[in-house]
Amino acid sequence: MSSESSKVAPCIIITGTPGTGKTTHAQLLAEESSVPLKHINVGDLVKEKGLYEEYDEEWQSYTVDEDKLLDELEPLASAGGVILDWHSCEIFPERWADLVVVLRCDHTKLWDRLEKRGYPLKKIQENNEAEIMEIVADEARSSYPAEIVVELQSEGTEDLESNVARIVQWIDAWRADRGLDKSDD
Ligand code: DAT
């Protein structure tokens, strides 16, 4: 649990296998939250700021420079009021996170989403297998206290809406616990 007491909004990590709906959830959450939240798409940040070691042609992905990424995120994440949207979470220090949301999706549906995205077959297979093996969920469970990790299904629009409503309620409760109300924004 984060030790920062001056934060007026939490740091929320939204993680999950690629295609489970992280960016879709993070965008809607940033819109619906009663307190301003900055959506950080970590993959985009890595590309924009060159926080990688190399581009792997075979896997069509960037090999992230973790030290550079953590240095870039530190001031933002420790100040709170952010949503970190990434397919991994174990490199983020435990003290950053107030809530870790792991999105889950039926693997056949996930396959279709990744195919539509134009991923090469090898990358679709790898991600599909990762979802079946619960790789990201295991990573979250072993990196953060159980009480801040929540797994949510992300298969249809109803899931998206109810998940975001649930996180908005959680944010309001987090603020109320700290004596913050909407007038403090
Ligand atoms: P991620 O950021 O995890 O890679 P995304 O948000 O880009 O995933 O979503 C991938 C695709 O799947 C995109 O076309 C939106 C769709 N999608 C994801 N979650 C969904 C949901 N709960 N309901 C409907 N569509 C969803």
GROMACS .gro file of C-alpha atoms and ligand atoms in nm:
model
  211
    1MET     CA    1   0.000   0.000   0.000
    2SER     CA    2   0.127   0.346  -0.085
    3SER     CA    3   0.268   0.548   0.203
    4GLU     CA    4   0.206   0.886   0.038
    5SER     CA    5  -0.034   1.075   0.261
    6SER     CA    6  -0.051   1.395   0.052
    7LYS     CA    7  -0.209   1.228  -0.247
    8VAL     CA    8  -0.559   1.346  -0.335
    9ALA     CA    9  -0.618   1.074  -0.591
   10PRO     CA   10  -0.496   0.716  -0.614
   11CYS     CA   11  -0.254   0.546  -0.849
   12ILE     CA   12  -0.446   0.272  -1.029
   13ILE     CA   13  -0.270   0.008  -1.232
   14ILE     CA   14  -0.481  -0.152  -1.505
   15THR     CA   15  -0.308  -0.460  -1.633
   16GLY     CA   16  -0.390  -0.774  -1.830
   17THR     CA   17  -0.284  -0.967  -2.139
   18PRO     CA   18  -0.279  -0.749  -2.454
   19GLY     CA   19  -0.632  -0.719  -2.592
   20THR     CA   20  -0.814  -0.767  -2.261
   21GLY     CA   21  -0.936  -0.404  -2.268
   22LYS     CA   22  -0.689  -0.203  -2.059
   23THR     CA   23  -0.686   0.107  -2.279
   24THR     CA   24  -1.063   0.097  -2.331
   25HIS     CA   25  -1.115   0.076  -1.953
   26ALA     CA   26  -0.854   0.342  -1.873
   27GLN     CA   27  -1.004   0.590  -2.120
   28LEU     CA   28  -1.356   0.547  -1.986
   29LEU     CA   29  -1.234   0.559  -1.626
   30ALA     CA   30  -1.048   0.887  -1.690
   31GLU     CA   31  -1.374   1.029  -1.829
   32GLU     CA   32  -1.601   0.902  -1.553
   33SER     CA   33  -1.388   0.952  -1.245
   34SER     CA   34  -1.506   1.223  -1.007
   35VAL     CA   35  -1.142   1.323  -0.951
   36PRO     CA   36  -0.901   1.398  -1.239
   37LEU     CA   37  -0.695   1.097  -1.342
   38LYS     CA   38  -0.419   1.103  -1.602
   39HIS     CA   39  -0.424   0.798  -1.827
   40ILE     CA   40  -0.071   0.681  -1.900
   41ASN     CA   41  -0.052   0.427  -2.179
   42VAL     CA   42   0.287   0.287  -2.082
   43GLY     CA   43   0.349   0.121  -2.421
   44ASP     CA   44   0.295   0.453  -2.600
   45LEU     CA   45   0.515   0.635  -2.348
   46VAL     CA   46   0.796   0.386  -2.408
   47LYS     CA   47   0.778   0.455  -2.782
   48GLU     CA   48   0.739   0.834  -2.756
   49LYS     CA   49   1.024   0.882  -2.509
   50GLY     CA   50   1.254   0.613  -2.645
   51LEU     CA   51   1.248   0.416  -2.317
   52TYR     CA   52   1.355   0.094  -2.489
   53GLU     CA   53   1.671  -0.095  -2.564
   54GLU     CA   54   1.573  -0.222  -2.907
   55TYR     CA   55   1.287  -0.314  -3.134
   56ASP     CA   56   1.243  -0.686  -3.168
   57GLU     CA   57   1.142  -0.749  -3.530
   58GLU     CA   58   1.054  -1.111  -3.470
   59TRP     CA   59   0.802  -1.034  -3.195
   60GLN     CA   60   0.721  -0.688  -3.327
   61SER     CA   61   0.765  -0.534  -2.986
   62TYR     CA   62   1.000  -0.308  -2.796
   63THR     CA   63   1.242  -0.437  -2.534
   64VAL     CA   64   1.178  -0.190  -2.256
   65ASP     CA   65   1.460  -0.018  -2.069
   66GLU     CA   66   1.311  -0.073  -1.723
   67ASP     CA   67   1.536   0.173  -1.539
   68LYS     CA   68   1.450   0.453  -1.779
   69LEU     CA   69   1.082   0.369  -1.764
   70LEU     CA   70   1.076   0.369  -1.384
   71ASP     CA   71   1.264   0.700  -1.368
   72GLU     CA   72   1.013   0.855  -1.607
   73LEU     CA   73   0.712   0.725  -1.416
   74GLU     CA   74   0.834   0.780  -1.059
   75PRO     CA   75   0.723   1.145  -1.012
   76LEU     CA   76   0.388   1.083  -1.180
   77ALA     CA   77   0.300   0.756  -1.009
   78SER     CA   78   0.409   0.858  -0.662
   79ALA     CA   79   0.205   1.180  -0.683
   80GLY     CA   80  -0.112   0.978  -0.755
   81GLY     CA   81  -0.399   1.072  -0.982
   82VAL     CA   82  -0.282   0.835  -1.254
   83ILE     CA   83  -0.393   0.524  -1.433
   84LEU     CA   84  -0.101   0.310  -1.548
   85ASP     CA   85  -0.213   0.103  -1.846
   86TRP     CA   86   0.030  -0.179  -1.926
   87HIS     CA   87   0.042  -0.551  -1.994
   88SER     CA   88   0.283  -0.604  -1.707
   89CYS     CA   89   0.294  -0.469  -1.353
   90GLU     CA   90   0.566  -0.651  -1.160
   91ILE     CA   91   0.834  -0.389  -1.229
   92PHE     CA   92   0.629  -0.113  -1.066
   93PRO     CA   93   0.721  -0.059  -0.698
   94GLU     CA   94   0.455  -0.178  -0.455
   95ARG     CA   95   0.443   0.167  -0.293
   96TRP     CA   96   0.306   0.323  -0.613
   97ALA     CA   97  -0.010   0.117  -0.630
   98ASP     CA   98  -0.336   0.184  -0.449
   99LEU     CA   99  -0.536  -0.050  -0.671
  100VAL     CA  100  -0.430  -0.312  -0.925
  101VAL     CA  101  -0.700  -0.416  -1.172
  102VAL     CA  102  -0.630  -0.731  -1.374
  103LEU     CA  103  -0.859  -0.763  -1.674
  104ARG     CA  104  -0.947  -1.113  -1.789
  105CYS     CA  105  -1.102  -1.234  -2.111
  106ASP     CA  106  -1.211  -1.565  -2.256
  107HIS     CA  107  -0.923  -1.680  -2.475
  108THR     CA  108  -1.126  -1.737  -2.793
  109LYS     CA  109  -1.260  -1.383  -2.774
  110LEU     CA  110  -0.910  -1.257  -2.704
  111TRP     CA  111  -0.782  -1.442  -3.013
  112ASP     CA  112  -1.037  -1.259  -3.230
  113ARG     CA  113  -0.943  -0.921  -3.084
  114LEU     CA  114  -0.570  -0.978  -3.146
  115GLU     CA  115  -0.635  -1.106  -3.499
  116LYS     CA  116  -0.831  -0.788  -3.572
  117ARG     CA  117  -0.536  -0.590  -3.443
  118GLY     CA  118  -0.321  -0.754  -3.712
  119TYR     CA  119  -0.081  -0.927  -3.475
  120PRO     CA  120   0.135  -1.202  -3.630
  121LEU     CA  121   0.014  -1.555  -3.552
  122LYS     CA  122   0.308  -1.623  -3.320
  123LYS     CA  123   0.222  -1.318  -3.109
  124ILE     CA  124  -0.147  -1.409  -3.098
  125GLN     CA  125  -0.056  -1.761  -2.981
  126GLU     CA  126   0.184  -1.633  -2.717
  127ASN     CA  127  -0.070  -1.391  -2.572
  128ASN     CA  128  -0.350  -1.644  -2.589
  129GLU     CA  129  -0.142  -1.892  -2.396
  130ALA     CA  130  -0.045  -1.624  -2.143
  131GLU     CA  131  -0.413  -1.553  -2.079
  132ILE     CA  132  -0.493  -1.924  -2.033
  133MET     CA  133  -0.196  -1.965  -1.796
  134GLU     CA  134  -0.299  -1.652  -1.598
  135ILE     CA  135   0.051  -1.508  -1.632
  136VAL     CA  136  -0.044  -1.145  -1.568
  137ALA     CA  137  -0.285  -1.231  -1.285
  138ASP     CA  138  -0.014  -1.440  -1.114
  139GLU     CA  139   0.234  -1.157  -1.159
  140ALA     CA  140  -0.008  -0.911  -0.995
  141ARG     CA  141  -0.088  -1.150  -0.710
  142SER     CA  142   0.280  -1.209  -0.635
  143SER     CA  143   0.377  -0.840  -0.659
  144TYR     CA  144   0.104  -0.665  -0.456
  145PRO     CA  145  -0.095  -0.730  -0.137
  146ALA     CA  146  -0.407  -0.940  -0.206
  147GLU     CA  147  -0.640  -0.667  -0.077
  148ILE     CA  148  -0.546  -0.424  -0.354
  149VAL     CA  149  -0.561  -0.671  -0.646
  150VAL     CA  150  -0.891  -0.723  -0.822
  151GLU     CA  151  -0.959  -0.942  -1.126
  152LEU     CA  152  -1.241  -0.829  -1.354
  153GLN     CA  153  -1.392  -0.994  -1.664
  154SER     CA  154  -1.374  -0.782  -1.979
  155GLU     CA  155  -1.575  -0.954  -2.246
  156GLY     CA  156  -1.850  -0.714  -2.345
  157THR     CA  157  -1.971  -0.357  -2.309
  158GLU     CA  158  -2.174  -0.444  -1.999
  159ASP     CA  159  -1.853  -0.564  -1.830
  160LEU     CA  160  -1.674  -0.246  -1.933
  161GLU     CA  161  -1.946  -0.024  -1.790
  162SER     CA  162  -1.989  -0.215  -1.466
  163ASN     CA  163  -1.613  -0.246  -1.412
  164VAL     CA  164  -1.560   0.128  -1.458
  165ALA     CA  165  -1.856   0.211  -1.232
  166ARG     CA  166  -1.705  -0.017  -0.968
  167ILE     CA  167  -1.364   0.149  -0.991
  168VAL     CA  168  -1.525   0.497  -0.972
  169GLN     CA  169  -1.702   0.389  -0.651
  170TRP     CA  170  -1.375   0.252  -0.518
  171ILE     CA  171  -1.202   0.590  -0.589
  172ASP     CA  172  -1.479   0.777  -0.405
  173ALA     CA  173  -1.440   0.544  -0.106
  174TRP     CA  174  -1.059   0.584  -0.117
  175ARG     CA  175  -1.101   0.963  -0.100
  176ALA     CA  176  -1.370   0.950   0.168
  177ASP     CA  177  -1.140   0.732   0.384
  178ARG     CA  178  -0.883   1.012   0.366
  179GLY     CA  179  -1.129   1.287   0.451
  180LEU     CA  180  -1.126   1.420   0.093
  181ASP     CA  181  -1.449   1.507  -0.079
  182LYS     CA  182  -1.541   1.637  -0.422
  183SER     CA  183  -1.494   2.002  -0.319
  184ASP     CA  184  -1.122   1.932  -0.259
  185ASP     CA  185  -1.055   1.859  -0.628
  186DAT     P1  186  -0.558  -0.360  -2.435
  186DAT     O1  187  -0.537  -0.216  -2.401
  186DAT     O2  188  -0.569  -0.449  -2.315
  186DAT     O3  189  -0.460  -0.414  -2.534
  186DAT     P2  190  -0.790  -0.261  -2.578
  186DAT     O4  191  -0.856  -0.173  -2.478
  186DAT     O5  192  -0.711  -0.197  -2.685
  186DAT     O6  193  -0.702  -0.372  -2.505
  186DAT     O7  194  -0.906  -0.351  -2.640
  186DAT     C1  195  -0.882  -0.438  -2.751
  186DAT     C2  196  -1.007  -0.445  -2.836
  186DAT     O8  197  -1.108  -0.515  -2.767
  186DAT     C3  198  -1.067  -0.309  -2.871
  186DAT     O9  199  -1.118  -0.318  -3.003
  186DAT     C4  200  -1.180  -0.291  -2.774
  186DAT     C5  201  -1.222  -0.433  -2.744
  186DAT     N1  202  -1.265  -0.453  -2.604
  186DAT     C6  203  -1.185  -0.472  -2.498
  186DAT     N2  204  -1.255  -0.490  -2.387
  186DAT     C7  205  -1.385  -0.481  -2.422
  186DAT     C8  206  -1.509  -0.493  -2.351
  186DAT     N3  207  -1.513  -0.517  -2.219
  186DAT     N4  208  -1.623  -0.478  -2.421
  186DAT     C9  209  -1.620  -0.455  -2.552
  186DAT     N5  210  -1.508  -0.446  -2.626
  186DAT    C10  211  -1.392  -0.458  -2.562
   0.00000   0.00000   0.00000
